[in-house]
Amino acid sequence: MANIKSAKKRILVNETKAARNKAIKSKVKTCIKKVETAVANKDAEAAKAALKVAIVEINKAGSKGVYHKNTCSRKISRLAKAVNGIA
């Protein structure tokens, strides 16, 4: 454990940020799973609806600095490709 006051504060701040990032990543993964499930079931309408929600969540995560912008683009591209594949 740290002895210096600023180091103790850093530890607390890092824990808070890690919890926030974990929650955002979890939300994104859930949205992605919904899209992939709809694609697996060949349900085009549900897949398109889930894709819209997923794109919004992924972009939010990118703007908050949880994911790099290229990672966001890659995730969105893969999902869109999968949805367009069943349409």
mmCIF file of N, CA and C in Angstrom:
data_model
loop_
_atom_site.group_PDB
_atom_site.id
_atom_site.type_symbol
_atom_site.label_atom_id
_atom_site.label_comp_id
_atom_site.label_asym_id
_atom_site.label_seq_id
_atom_site.Cartn_x
_atom_site.Cartn_y
_atom_site.Cartn_z
ATOM 1 N N MET A 1 0.844 -1.190 0.000
ATOM 2 C CA MET A 1 0.000 0.000 0.000
ATOM 3 C C MET A 1 0.884 1.247 0.000
ATOM 4 N N ALA A 2 0.410 2.248 -0.698
ATOM 5 C CA ALA A 2 1.171 3.492 -0.825
ATOM 6 C C ALA A 2 1.172 4.275 0.487
ATOM 7 N N ASN A 3 2.235 5.025 0.719
ATOM 8 C CA ASN A 3 2.336 5.872 1.908
ATOM 9 C C ASN A 3 2.026 7.327 1.589
ATOM 10 N N ILE A 4 2.328 7.746 0.370
ATOM 11 C CA ILE A 4 2.173 9.143 -0.013
ATOM 12 C C ILE A 4 0.705 9.434 -0.316
ATOM 13 N N LYS A 5 0.246 10.602 0.139
ATOM 14 C CA LYS A 5 -1.165 10.958 0.011
ATOM 15 C C LYS A 5 -1.641 10.963 -1.438
ATOM 16 N N SER A 6 -0.848 11.532 -2.327
ATOM 17 C CA SER A 6 -1.242 11.607 -3.736
ATOM 18 C C SER A 6 -1.312 10.215 -4.362
ATOM 19 N N ALA A 7 -0.437 9.319 -3.924
ATOM 20 C CA ALA A 7 -0.429 7.948 -4.446
ATOM 21 C C ALA A 7 -1.684 7.202 -3.970
ATOM 22 N N LYS A 8 -2.088 7.456 -2.726
ATOM 23 C CA LYS A 8 -3.322 6.846 -2.197
ATOM 24 C C LYS A 8 -4.530 7.325 -2.998
ATOM 25 N N LYS A 9 -4.541 8.626 -3.312
ATOM 26 C CA LYS A 9 -5.646 9.190 -4.090
ATOM 27 C C LYS A 9 -5.665 8.578 -5.487
ATOM 28 N N ARG A 10 -4.492 8.433 -6.105
ATOM 29 C CA ARG A 10 -4.387 7.827 -7.435
ATOM 30 C C ARG A 10 -5.027 6.441 -7.438
ATOM 31 N N ILE A 11 -4.737 5.655 -6.397
ATOM 32 C CA ILE A 11 -5.280 4.294 -6.300
ATOM 33 C C ILE A 11 -6.807 4.340 -6.284
ATOM 34 N N LEU A 12 -7.368 5.242 -5.497
ATOM 35 C CA LEU A 12 -8.832 5.370 -5.411
ATOM 36 C C LEU A 12 -9.425 5.815 -6.746
ATOM 37 N N VAL A 13 -8.785 6.793 -7.379
ATOM 38 C CA VAL A 13 -9.277 7.311 -8.663
ATOM 39 C C VAL A 13 -9.214 6.218 -9.728
ATOM 40 N N ASN A 14 -8.112 5.459 -9.723
ATOM 41 C CA ASN A 14 -7.966 4.384 -10.706
ATOM 42 C C ASN A 14 -9.017 3.302 -10.527
ATOM 43 N N GLU A 15 -9.354 2.985 -9.276
ATOM 44 C CA GLU A 15 -10.403 1.993 -9.006
ATOM 45 C C GLU A 15 -11.751 2.479 -9.536
ATOM 46 N N THR A 16 -12.035 3.758 -9.317
ATOM 47 C CA THR A 16 -13.298 4.349 -9.786
ATOM 48 C C THR A 16 -13.379 4.289 -11.309
ATOM 49 N N LYS A 17 -12.286 4.698 -11.966
ATOM 50 C CA LYS A 17 -12.264 4.695 -13.434
ATOM 51 C C LYS A 17 -12.348 3.284 -13.990
ATOM 52 N N ALA A 18 -11.677 2.328 -13.339
ATOM 53 C CA ALA A 18 -11.703 0.938 -13.795
ATOM 54 C C ALA A 18 -13.122 0.379 -13.707
ATOM 55 N N ALA A 19 -13.831 0.732 -12.639
ATOM 56 C CA ALA A 19 -15.218 0.265 -12.467
ATOM 57 C C ALA A 19 -16.111 0.844 -13.558
ATOM 58 N N ARG A 20 -15.919 2.127 -13.876
ATOM 59 C CA ARG A 20 -16.703 2.792 -14.917
ATOM 60 C C ARG A 20 -16.430 2.154 -16.272
ATOM 61 N N ASN A 21 -15.140 1.937 -16.583
ATOM 62 C CA ASN A 21 -14.761 1.336 -17.859
ATOM 63 C C ASN A 21 -15.322 -0.071 -17.986
ATOM 64 N N LYS A 22 -15.297 -0.811 -16.876
ATOM 65 C CA LYS A 22 -15.802 -2.191 -16.878
ATOM 66 C C LYS A 22 -17.301 -2.209 -17.172
ATOM 67 N N ALA A 23 -18.031 -1.273 -16.586
ATOM 68 C CA ALA A 23 -19.480 -1.195 -16.801
ATOM 69 C C ALA A 23 -19.790 -0.861 -18.259
ATOM 70 N N ILE A 24 -19.038 0.075 -18.830
ATOM 71 C CA ILE A 24 -19.262 0.481 -20.220
ATOM 72 C C ILE A 24 -18.927 -0.665 -21.166
ATOM 73 N N LYS A 25 -17.798 -1.351 -20.925
ATOM 74 C CA LYS A 25 -17.402 -2.476 -21.770
ATOM 75 C C LYS A 25 -18.437 -3.596 -21.696
ATOM 76 N N SER A 26 -18.969 -3.819 -20.508
ATOM 77 C CA SER A 26 -19.982 -4.859 -20.318
ATOM 78 C C SER A 26 -21.231 -4.537 -21.131
ATOM 79 N N LYS A 27 -21.632 -3.273 -21.116
ATOM 80 C CA LYS A 27 -22.809 -2.831 -21.866
ATOM 81 C C LYS A 27 -22.608 -3.048 -23.362
ATOM 82 N N VAL A 28 -21.408 -2.709 -23.847
ATOM 83 C CA VAL A 28 -21.085 -2.874 -25.266
ATOM 84 C C VAL A 28 -21.128 -4.356 -25.643
ATOM 85 N N LYS A 29 -20.526 -5.203 -24.802
ATOM 86 C CA LYS A 29 -20.499 -6.640 -25.089
ATOM 87 C C LYS A 29 -21.904 -7.222 -25.138
ATOM 88 N N THR A 30 -22.782 -6.757 -24.253
ATOM 89 C CA THR A 30 -24.163 -7.216 -24.239
ATOM 90 C C THR A 30 -24.864 -6.843 -25.538
ATOM 91 N N CYS A 31 -24.657 -5.613 -25.990
ATOM 92 C CA CYS A 31 -25.267 -5.159 -27.245
ATOM 93 C C CYS A 31 -24.757 -5.975 -28.423
ATOM 94 N N ILE A 32 -23.464 -6.258 -28.433
ATOM 95 C CA ILE A 32 -22.874 -7.048 -29.512
ATOM 96 C C ILE A 32 -23.461 -8.458 -29.517
ATOM 97 N N LYS A 33 -23.614 -9.029 -28.321
ATOM 98 C CA LYS A 33 -24.183 -10.376 -28.220
ATOM 99 C C LYS A 33 -25.602 -10.433 -28.772
ATOM 100 N N LYS A 34 -26.384 -9.377 -28.515
ATOM 101 C CA LYS A 34 -27.760 -9.329 -29.016
ATOM 102 C C LYS A 34 -27.777 -9.333 -30.545
ATOM 103 N N VAL A 35 -26.872 -8.577 -31.147
ATOM 104 C CA VAL A 35 -26.790 -8.535 -32.609
ATOM 105 C C VAL A 35 -26.393 -9.922 -33.133
ATOM 106 N N GLU A 36 -25.369 -10.514 -32.535
ATOM 107 C CA GLU A 36 -24.881 -11.813 -32.996
ATOM 108 C C GLU A 36 -25.934 -12.906 -32.837
ATOM 109 N N THR A 37 -26.727 -12.832 -31.773
ATOM 110 C CA THR A 37 -27.803 -13.800 -31.562
ATOM 111 C C THR A 37 -28.864 -13.664 -32.646
ATOM 112 N N ALA A 38 -29.231 -12.425 -32.965
ATOM 113 C CA ALA A 38 -30.224 -12.179 -34.015
ATOM 114 C C ALA A 38 -29.712 -12.668 -35.368
ATOM 115 N N VAL A 39 -28.425 -12.467 -35.633
ATOM 116 C CA VAL A 39 -27.829 -12.922 -36.883
ATOM 117 C C VAL A 39 -27.831 -14.453 -36.941
ATOM 118 N N ALA A 40 -27.497 -15.080 -35.818
ATOM 119 C CA ALA A 40 -27.473 -16.546 -35.764
ATOM 120 C C ALA A 40 -28.869 -17.128 -36.003
ATOM 121 N N ASN A 41 -29.901 -16.423 -35.534
ATOM 122 C CA ASN A 41 -31.290 -16.870 -35.722
ATOM 123 C C ASN A 41 -31.858 -16.431 -37.071
ATOM 124 N N LYS A 42 -31.034 -15.760 -37.885
ATOM 125 C CA LYS A 42 -31.450 -15.262 -39.210
ATOM 126 C C LYS A 42 -32.653 -14.323 -39.132
ATOM 127 N N ASP A 43 -32.724 -13.550 -38.048
ATOM 128 C CA ASP A 43 -33.816 -12.589 -37.853
ATOM 129 C C ASP A 43 -33.315 -11.204 -38.273
ATOM 130 N N ALA A 44 -33.597 -10.833 -39.530
ATOM 131 C CA ALA A 44 -33.041 -9.596 -40.100
ATOM 132 C C ALA A 44 -33.536 -8.343 -39.392
ATOM 133 N N GLU A 45 -34.820 -8.294 -39.092
ATOM 134 C CA GLU A 45 -35.389 -7.089 -38.459
ATOM 135 C C GLU A 45 -34.801 -6.871 -37.068
ATOM 136 N N ALA A 46 -34.766 -7.931 -36.269
ATOM 137 C CA ALA A 46 -34.210 -7.821 -34.913
ATOM 138 C C ALA A 46 -32.727 -7.472 -34.978
ATOM 139 N N ALA A 47 -32.030 -8.032 -35.948
ATOM 140 C CA ALA A 47 -30.598 -7.767 -36.091
ATOM 141 C C ALA A 47 -30.345 -6.297 -36.418
ATOM 142 N N LYS A 48 -31.157 -5.731 -37.322
ATOM 143 C CA LYS A 48 -30.986 -4.319 -37.694
ATOM 144 C C LYS A 48 -31.281 -3.399 -36.514
ATOM 145 N N ALA A 49 -32.335 -3.736 -35.764
ATOM 146 C CA ALA A 49 -32.692 -2.927 -34.586
ATOM 147 C C ALA A 49 -31.586 -3.000 -33.541
ATOM 148 N N ALA A 50 -31.085 -4.208 -33.298
ATOM 149 C CA ALA A 50 -30.020 -4.398 -32.310
ATOM 150 C C ALA A 50 -28.727 -3.725 -32.776
ATOM 151 N N LEU A 51 -28.501 -3.723 -34.087
ATOM 152 C CA LEU A 51 -27.295 -3.090 -34.635
ATOM 153 C C LEU A 51 -27.297 -1.590 -34.371
ATOM 154 N N LYS A 52 -28.451 -0.945 -34.552
ATOM 155 C CA LYS A 52 -28.544 0.504 -34.298
ATOM 156 C C LYS A 52 -28.177 0.822 -32.862
ATOM 157 N N VAL A 53 -28.716 0.032 -31.924
ATOM 158 C CA VAL A 53 -28.427 0.239 -30.498
ATOM 159 C C VAL A 53 -26.940 -0.002 -30.232
ATOM 160 N N ALA A 54 -26.412 -1.064 -30.811
ATOM 161 C CA ALA A 54 -24.999 -1.409 -30.595
ATOM 162 C C ALA A 54 -24.072 -0.323 -31.111
ATOM 163 N N ILE A 55 -24.388 0.233 -32.282
ATOM 164 C CA ILE A 55 -23.544 1.288 -32.857
ATOM 165 C C ILE A 55 -23.495 2.500 -31.929
ATOM 166 N N VAL A 56 -24.647 2.868 -31.391
ATOM 167 C CA VAL A 56 -24.702 4.014 -30.466
ATOM 168 C C VAL A 56 -23.842 3.740 -29.236
ATOM 169 N N GLU A 57 -23.987 2.550 -28.657
ATOM 170 C CA GLU A 57 -23.228 2.212 -27.440
ATOM 171 C C GLU A 57 -21.722 2.156 -27.715
ATOM 172 N N ILE A 58 -21.337 1.588 -28.844
ATOM 173 C CA ILE A 58 -19.916 1.486 -29.182
ATOM 174 C C ILE A 58 -19.322 2.880 -29.389
ATOM 175 N N ASN A 59 -20.055 3.748 -30.083
ATOM 176 C CA ASN A 59 -19.562 5.108 -30.299
ATOM 177 C C ASN A 59 -19.463 5.892 -28.999
ATOM 178 N N LYS A 60 -20.423 5.673 -28.090
ATOM 179 C CA LYS A 60 -20.362 6.334 -26.775
ATOM 180 C C LYS A 60 -19.106 5.893 -26.031
ATOM 181 N N ALA A 61 -18.834 4.590 -26.061
ATOM 182 C CA ALA A 61 -17.652 4.059 -25.385
ATOM 183 C C ALA A 61 -16.386 4.668 -25.987
ATOM 184 N N GLY A 62 -16.385 4.855 -27.292
ATOM 185 C CA GLY A 62 -15.230 5.459 -27.957
ATOM 186 C C GLY A 62 -15.038 6.907 -27.566
ATOM 187 N N SER A 63 -16.144 7.639 -27.470
ATOM 188 C CA SER A 63 -16.047 9.058 -27.121
ATOM 189 C C SER A 63 -15.636 9.263 -25.668
ATOM 190 N N LYS A 64 -15.919 8.267 -24.821
ATOM 191 C CA LYS A 64 -15.527 8.354 -23.413
ATOM 192 C C LYS A 64 -14.113 7.852 -23.172
ATOM 193 N N GLY A 65 -13.476 7.352 -24.227
ATOM 194 C CA GLY A 65 -12.090 6.921 -24.099
ATOM 195 C C GLY A 65 -11.922 5.501 -23.611
ATOM 196 N N VAL A 66 -13.004 4.721 -23.607
ATOM 197 C CA VAL A 66 -12.906 3.330 -23.158
ATOM 198 C C VAL A 66 -12.287 2.486 -24.272
ATOM 199 N N TYR A 67 -12.683 2.768 -25.517
ATOM 200 C CA TYR A 67 -12.117 2.087 -26.679
ATOM 201 C C TYR A 67 -11.451 3.121 -27.587
ATOM 202 N N HIS A 68 -10.442 2.696 -28.321
ATOM 203 C CA HIS A 68 -9.811 3.534 -29.349
ATOM 204 C C HIS A 68 -10.780 3.640 -30.526
ATOM 205 N N LYS A 69 -10.703 4.737 -31.260
ATOM 206 C CA LYS A 69 -11.669 4.955 -32.350
ATOM 207 C C LYS A 69 -11.574 3.883 -33.432
ATOM 208 N N ASN A 70 -10.367 3.369 -33.668
ATOM 209 C CA ASN A 70 -10.223 2.307 -34.668
ATOM 210 C C ASN A 70 -10.868 1.007 -34.190
ATOM 211 N N THR A 71 -10.802 0.764 -32.900
ATOM 212 C CA THR A 71 -11.437 -0.422 -32.325
ATOM 213 C C THR A 71 -12.949 -0.315 -32.494
ATOM 214 N N CYS A 72 -13.481 0.861 -32.248
ATOM 215 C CA CYS A 72 -14.920 1.097 -32.417
ATOM 216 C C CYS A 72 -15.320 0.854 -33.867
ATOM 217 N N SER A 73 -14.552 1.405 -34.788
ATOM 218 C CA SER A 73 -14.842 1.234 -36.211
ATOM 219 C C SER A 73 -14.809 -0.232 -36.601
ATOM 220 N N ARG A 74 -13.837 -0.953 -36.102
ATOM 221 C CA ARG A 74 -13.694 -2.377 -36.416
ATOM 222 C C ARG A 74 -14.881 -3.181 -35.898
ATOM 223 N N LYS A 75 -15.279 -2.916 -34.655
ATOM 224 C CA LYS A 75 -16.424 -3.623 -34.063
ATOM 225 C C LYS A 75 -17.703 -3.352 -34.855
ATOM 226 N N ILE A 76 -17.932 -2.087 -35.192
ATOM 227 C CA ILE A 76 -19.131 -1.698 -35.941
ATOM 228 C C ILE A 76 -19.118 -2.338 -37.325
ATOM 229 N N SER A 77 -17.962 -2.319 -37.978
ATOM 230 C CA SER A 77 -17.825 -2.879 -39.317
ATOM 231 C C SER A 77 -18.148 -4.371 -39.324
ATOM 232 N N ARG A 78 -17.633 -5.091 -38.346
ATOM 233 C CA ARG A 78 -17.865 -6.538 -38.279
ATOM 234 C C ARG A 78 -19.331 -6.841 -38.053
ATOM 235 N N LEU A 79 -19.967 -6.067 -37.166
ATOM 236 C CA LEU A 79 -21.390 -6.284 -36.901
ATOM 237 C C LEU A 79 -22.226 -5.966 -38.140
ATOM 238 N N ALA A 80 -21.927 -4.848 -38.794
ATOM 239 C CA ALA A 80 -22.689 -4.445 -39.978
ATOM 240 C C ALA A 80 -22.539 -5.477 -41.089
ATOM 241 N N LYS A 81 -21.330 -6.001 -41.231
ATOM 242 C CA LYS A 81 -21.067 -7.020 -42.254
ATOM 243 C C LYS A 81 -21.892 -8.276 -41.976
ATOM 244 N N ALA A 82 -21.988 -8.664 -40.708
ATOM 245 C CA ALA A 82 -22.752 -9.856 -40.327
ATOM 246 C C ALA A 82 -24.237 -9.647 -40.586
ATOM 247 N N VAL A 83 -24.741 -8.456 -40.233
ATOM 248 C CA VAL A 83 -26.177 -8.142 -40.435
ATOM 249 C C VAL A 83 -26.498 -8.088 -41.926
ATOM 250 N N ASN A 84 -25.636 -7.450 -42.714
ATOM 251 C CA ASN A 84 -25.868 -7.364 -44.161
ATOM 252 C C ASN A 84 -25.773 -8.729 -44.834
ATOM 253 N N GLY A 85 -25.034 -9.631 -44.208
ATOM 254 C CA GLY A 85 -24.883 -10.972 -44.765
ATOM 255 C C GLY A 85 -26.162 -11.785 -44.738
ATOM 256 N N ILE A 86 -27.027 -11.525 -43.753
ATOM 257 C CA ILE A 86 -28.291 -12.279 -43.676
ATOM 258 C C ILE A 86 -29.426 -11.596 -44.401
ATOM 259 N N ALA A 87 -29.235 -10.313 -44.736
ATOM 260 C CA ALA A 87 -30.333 -9.551 -45.381
ATOM 261 C C ALA A 87 -30.519 -9.921 -46.835
#
